[in-house]
Amino acid sequence: MVFLWPNINIPRLNAYLLKDLSDDELKAFKKTFEFGTYAPFSTMLELVIKKAPEDYLNKPHSYIRRKEDEAGRTEPFVLIDEQAVLQDAVWYVDHFANEDEVDDGEAESTAVLWQILVKTDCLPITYVNYDIGNMSIQEDLGNCGVDLPAPEDYEQPEVWGSGGLDIGDFRNSQNAWVTAEPGEFEESTDESLRKTYSPMPDRVARLKDDVAKQIGVKSRWTICQKAQPKKLPDGTTKEFPEGSVVLQLTYDPDFSWPPYKWPEGSL
């Protein structure tokens, strides 16, 4: 039976509510975030939404960053305040500037807290870009009108979006890895299909349309690889019949996916 590889090891950030949201406002926020993180089929980032500790309320973000550091939670976090309703945006809070960033002329001092107000649906791709080094928070702040070296308590004139990326279009092109057994796919040696890849493979394959529709992927001719046993998140190993292949396809966002499940402990 065709096997759609599960999306695992999804990064997760704490998101603290600094302002009470109505049920409708919270639902709207979560719906927007789910869209931007490509849930539930290709989730990039998860949030654990929590009511902020009383000690965090009406305090500078730098105070909250220090408290998180003291608690050993040194990873970035998200703050949800009135901007979630006013501008459909949240605060992504990273780290205090280090000596190298001061020496490089990015910050005036190590008292500068790197944070950026970002559109809710653009938060996941922003996080991923920072995590893999495609972009930096300093670059994005510069694009939002913040002059470097950034002073302590700098103001951000514009809300950060996606840098021109169409989140909806990108959602439609998310990669899906599939292992198909004999009878579930078809192969071709047609050069017109193979020559789109470099180096040109000996053959290409595609999932049969009816099989693709059953699991929520879009079929196309692609390079195929011999299937190997696959270790699953529960520690077990899934074996595949001889002749099975691995295909890189794309998810179909319009498929009837089950509702996204927010992390345990999240509002």
Coordinates of C-alpha atoms in Angstrom, one line a residue:
M1 CA 0.0 0.0 0.0
V2 CA 1.3 3.5 -0.9
F3 CA 3.0 5.2 2.0
L4 CA 3.0 9.0 2.5
W5 CA 6.0 9.8 4.7
P6 CA 4.9 11.6 7.9
N7 CA 6.1 15.2 8.6
I8 CA 8.2 14.8 11.8
N9 CA 10.6 16.8 14.0
I10 CA 8.5 20.0 13.6
P11 CA 10.1 22.9 15.6
R12 CA 7.9 24.3 18.3
L13 CA 7.9 27.7 20.0
N14 CA 6.2 29.1 23.1
A15 CA 3.7 31.9 22.3
Y16 CA 2.7 34.0 25.3
L17 CA -0.6 35.9 25.3
L18 CA -0.1 39.4 26.7
K19 CA -3.6 40.4 25.9
D20 CA -6.8 38.4 26.3
L21 CA -8.4 37.4 23.0
S22 CA -12.0 36.6 22.5
D23 CA -12.9 33.1 21.3
D24 CA -13.5 34.4 17.8
E25 CA -10.2 36.4 17.8
L26 CA -8.2 33.3 19.0
K27 CA -9.9 31.1 16.4
A28 CA -9.1 33.7 13.7
F29 CA -5.5 33.9 14.9
K30 CA -5.0 30.1 14.9
K31 CA -6.6 29.8 11.4
T32 CA -4.3 32.4 10.0
F33 CA -1.2 30.7 11.6
E34 CA -2.3 27.3 10.4
F35 CA -2.6 28.6 6.8
G36 CA 0.9 30.1 7.0
T37 CA 2.6 27.0 8.5
Y38 CA 1.0 24.7 5.9
A39 CA -0.9 22.7 8.4
P40 CA -1.8 19.9 8.6
F41 CA 0.0 18.3 5.7
S42 CA 3.4 20.1 5.6
T43 CA 3.6 21.9 9.0
M44 CA 6.8 24.0 9.3
L45 CA 6.4 25.4 12.8
E46 CA 4.1 24.8 15.7
L47 CA 3.1 27.2 18.5
V48 CA 2.3 26.4 22.1
I49 CA 0.0 29.2 23.0
K50 CA -0.1 30.0 26.7
K51 CA -1.3 32.8 28.9
A52 CA 1.7 34.9 29.9
P53 CA 2.8 34.7 33.5
E54 CA 1.5 37.6 35.5
D55 CA 5.1 38.8 35.9
Y56 CA 5.3 39.3 32.1
L57 CA 2.3 41.6 31.8
N58 CA 3.0 45.2 31.1
K59 CA 6.7 44.6 31.0
P60 CA 9.2 45.4 28.3
H61 CA 10.0 42.6 25.9
S62 CA 13.6 42.7 27.1
Y63 CA 12.5 41.8 30.6
I64 CA 10.6 38.8 29.3
R65 CA 13.6 37.7 27.3
R66 CA 15.8 37.8 30.4
K67 CA 13.3 35.9 32.4
E68 CA 13.1 33.2 29.7
D69 CA 16.9 33.0 29.6
E70 CA 17.0 32.7 33.4
A71 CA 14.6 29.8 33.1
G72 CA 16.8 28.0 30.6
R73 CA 14.4 28.7 27.7
T74 CA 17.0 30.4 25.4
E75 CA 15.2 29.6 22.1
P76 CA 13.1 32.3 20.4
F77 CA 9.5 32.8 21.5
V78 CA 6.5 34.7 20.3
L79 CA 4.5 37.4 22.0
I80 CA 0.8 37.9 21.1
D81 CA -0.6 41.3 22.0
E82 CA -3.0 43.8 20.6
Q83 CA -1.2 43.8 17.3
A84 CA -2.6 40.3 16.6
V85 CA -6.0 42.0 16.2
L86 CA -4.9 45.5 14.9
Q87 CA -2.4 44.3 12.3
D88 CA -2.7 40.6 12.2
A89 CA 0.8 40.4 13.5
V90 CA 2.9 39.0 16.4
W91 CA 6.3 39.6 17.9
Y92 CA 9.0 37.2 17.1
V93 CA 11.6 37.6 19.9
D94 CA 15.1 36.3 19.3
H95 CA 18.2 37.2 21.4
F96 CA 20.2 40.1 22.7
A97 CA 22.8 41.3 20.4
N98 CA 26.2 39.7 20.9
E99 CA 29.7 41.4 20.7
D100 CA 30.2 40.2 17.1
E101 CA 26.9 41.9 16.0
V102 CA 28.0 45.1 17.8
D103 CA 31.5 45.0 16.2
D104 CA 29.9 44.4 12.8
G105 CA 27.8 47.5 13.1
E106 CA 24.5 45.8 13.4
A107 CA 23.7 46.9 17.0
E108 CA 24.8 49.8 19.1
S109 CA 25.3 47.6 22.2
T110 CA 24.5 44.2 23.7
A111 CA 21.5 45.7 25.3
V112 CA 19.7 45.6 21.9
L113 CA 17.0 42.9 21.8
W114 CA 16.5 41.4 18.3
Q115 CA 12.8 41.2 17.8
I116 CA 10.5 41.8 14.8
L117 CA 6.8 42.4 14.4
V118 CA 5.7 39.9 11.6
K119 CA 2.5 39.1 10.0
T120 CA 0.9 36.0 11.6
D121 CA 0.8 33.9 8.4
C122 CA 4.4 34.8 7.6
L123 CA 5.8 33.8 11.0
P124 CA 6.5 30.2 10.0
I125 CA 8.5 30.9 6.9
T126 CA 10.3 33.8 8.7
Y127 CA 11.3 31.4 11.4
V128 CA 12.5 28.8 8.9
N129 CA 14.5 31.3 7.0
Y130 CA 16.3 32.4 10.1
D131 CA 16.9 28.9 11.3
I132 CA 18.5 27.7 8.1
G133 CA 20.3 31.0 7.4
N134 CA 18.5 32.1 4.3
M135 CA 17.8 35.4 5.9
S136 CA 18.6 37.2 9.1
I137 CA 16.4 39.3 11.5
Q138 CA 18.8 42.2 10.8
E139 CA 18.1 42.1 7.1
D140 CA 14.4 41.9 7.6
L141 CA 14.4 44.8 10.1
G142 CA 16.4 46.8 7.6
N143 CA 13.6 46.1 5.0
C144 CA 11.1 47.4 7.5
G145 CA 12.8 50.7 7.9
V146 CA 15.1 50.0 10.9
D147 CA 18.5 51.7 10.5
L148 CA 21.6 49.8 11.6
P149 CA 23.3 49.9 13.9
A150 CA 20.1 49.4 15.8
P151 CA 19.7 51.3 19.0
E152 CA 18.3 49.9 22.2
D153 CA 14.4 49.9 22.0
Y154 CA 14.5 50.6 18.2
E155 CA 11.1 51.2 16.6
Q156 CA 10.0 49.2 13.6
P157 CA 8.1 51.5 11.1
E158 CA 6.6 48.6 9.0
V159 CA 5.3 45.2 9.8
W160 CA 7.4 42.4 8.2
G161 CA 5.6 40.2 5.8
S162 CA 7.0 37.5 3.5
G163 CA 9.5 39.5 1.5
G164 CA 7.4 39.2 -1.7
L165 CA 6.7 35.5 -1.3
D166 CA 3.1 34.5 -2.0
I167 CA 2.3 32.2 1.0
G168 CA -0.7 30.7 -0.9
D169 CA 1.3 29.8 -4.0
F170 CA 4.1 28.4 -1.8
R171 CA 1.6 26.4 0.1
N172 CA 0.6 24.7 -3.2
S173 CA 4.2 23.6 -3.9
Q174 CA 5.1 21.8 -0.8
N175 CA 7.1 18.6 -1.3
A176 CA 5.6 15.2 -0.3
W177 CA 7.7 12.0 -0.2
V178 CA 5.9 8.9 -1.1
T179 CA 6.9 5.2 -1.2
A180 CA 4.8 3.4 -3.9
E181 CA 4.6 -0.4 -4.3
P182 CA 4.5 -2.2 -7.7
G183 CA 1.1 -1.6 -9.3
E184 CA 0.7 1.9 -7.7
F185 CA 3.0 3.7 -10.1
E186 CA 3.9 3.8 -13.8
E187 CA 7.4 4.2 -15.3
S188 CA 8.7 5.7 -18.6
T189 CA 12.0 5.9 -20.4
D190 CA 10.7 8.7 -22.7
E191 CA 13.5 11.1 -23.2
S192 CA 11.1 14.1 -23.4
L193 CA 10.2 13.3 -19.8
R194 CA 13.7 12.5 -18.6
K195 CA 15.5 15.4 -20.1
T196 CA 14.0 17.9 -17.6
Y197 CA 16.3 16.5 -15.0
S198 CA 20.1 16.8 -14.8
P199 CA 21.8 14.5 -14.9
M200 CA 19.2 12.7 -17.0
P201 CA 18.0 9.6 -15.3
D202 CA 17.4 6.2 -17.0
R203 CA 13.8 6.3 -16.1
V204 CA 11.1 8.4 -14.5
A205 CA 7.9 7.4 -12.7
R206 CA 4.7 8.8 -11.4
L207 CA 2.0 7.7 -9.0
K208 CA -1.2 6.6 -10.6
D209 CA -3.8 9.3 -10.5
D210 CA -6.4 7.3 -8.5
V211 CA -3.7 6.4 -5.9
A212 CA -2.5 10.0 -5.6
K213 CA -6.0 11.3 -5.0
Q214 CA -6.5 8.8 -2.2
I215 CA -3.6 10.2 -0.1
G216 CA -3.7 13.9 -1.0
V217 CA -0.8 14.4 -3.4
K218 CA -0.4 15.7 -6.9
S219 CA 1.1 13.2 -9.3
R220 CA 3.8 14.1 -11.9
W221 CA 6.7 12.5 -13.7
T222 CA 9.7 12.5 -11.4
I223 CA 12.9 10.8 -10.6
C224 CA 12.4 7.5 -8.7
Q225 CA 14.6 5.8 -6.2
K226 CA 14.7 2.3 -4.9
A227 CA 12.7 2.1 -1.7
Q228 CA 14.6 1.3 1.5
P229 CA 13.1 0.3 4.9
K230 CA 11.7 3.4 6.7
K231 CA 12.1 4.0 10.4
L232 CA 8.8 5.4 11.8
P233 CA 8.4 8.0 14.6
D234 CA 7.3 5.2 17.0
G235 CA 10.6 3.4 16.5
T236 CA 9.3 0.6 14.4
T237 CA 10.6 0.0 10.9
K238 CA 8.4 -0.2 7.8
E239 CA 9.4 -2.7 5.1
F240 CA 8.4 -2.4 1.4
P241 CA 8.0 -5.1 -1.2
E242 CA 10.7 -5.6 -3.9
G243 CA 10.3 -3.2 -6.7
S244 CA 8.9 -0.3 -4.5
V245 CA 10.1 3.2 -5.3
V246 CA 10.4 6.6 -3.6
L247 CA 8.9 9.6 -5.4
Q248 CA 9.1 13.3 -4.6
L249 CA 5.7 14.8 -5.3
T250 CA 3.7 17.8 -4.0
Y251 CA 0.8 17.9 -1.5
D252 CA -2.7 18.8 -2.6
P253 CA -3.9 21.5 -0.2
D254 CA -7.5 21.0 -1.3
F255 CA -7.5 17.4 -0.2
S256 CA -9.9 16.6 2.7
W257 CA -7.1 16.6 5.3
P258 CA -8.1 15.9 9.0
P259 CA -8.2 19.0 11.2
Y260 CA -4.8 20.2 12.5
K261 CA -4.2 19.2 16.1
W262 CA -2.5 21.9 18.2
P263 CA 0.3 20.8 20.5
E264 CA -0.7 19.4 24.0
G265 CA -0.9 22.3 26.5
S266 CA -1.7 24.9 23.9
L267 CA -4.8 27.1 24.1

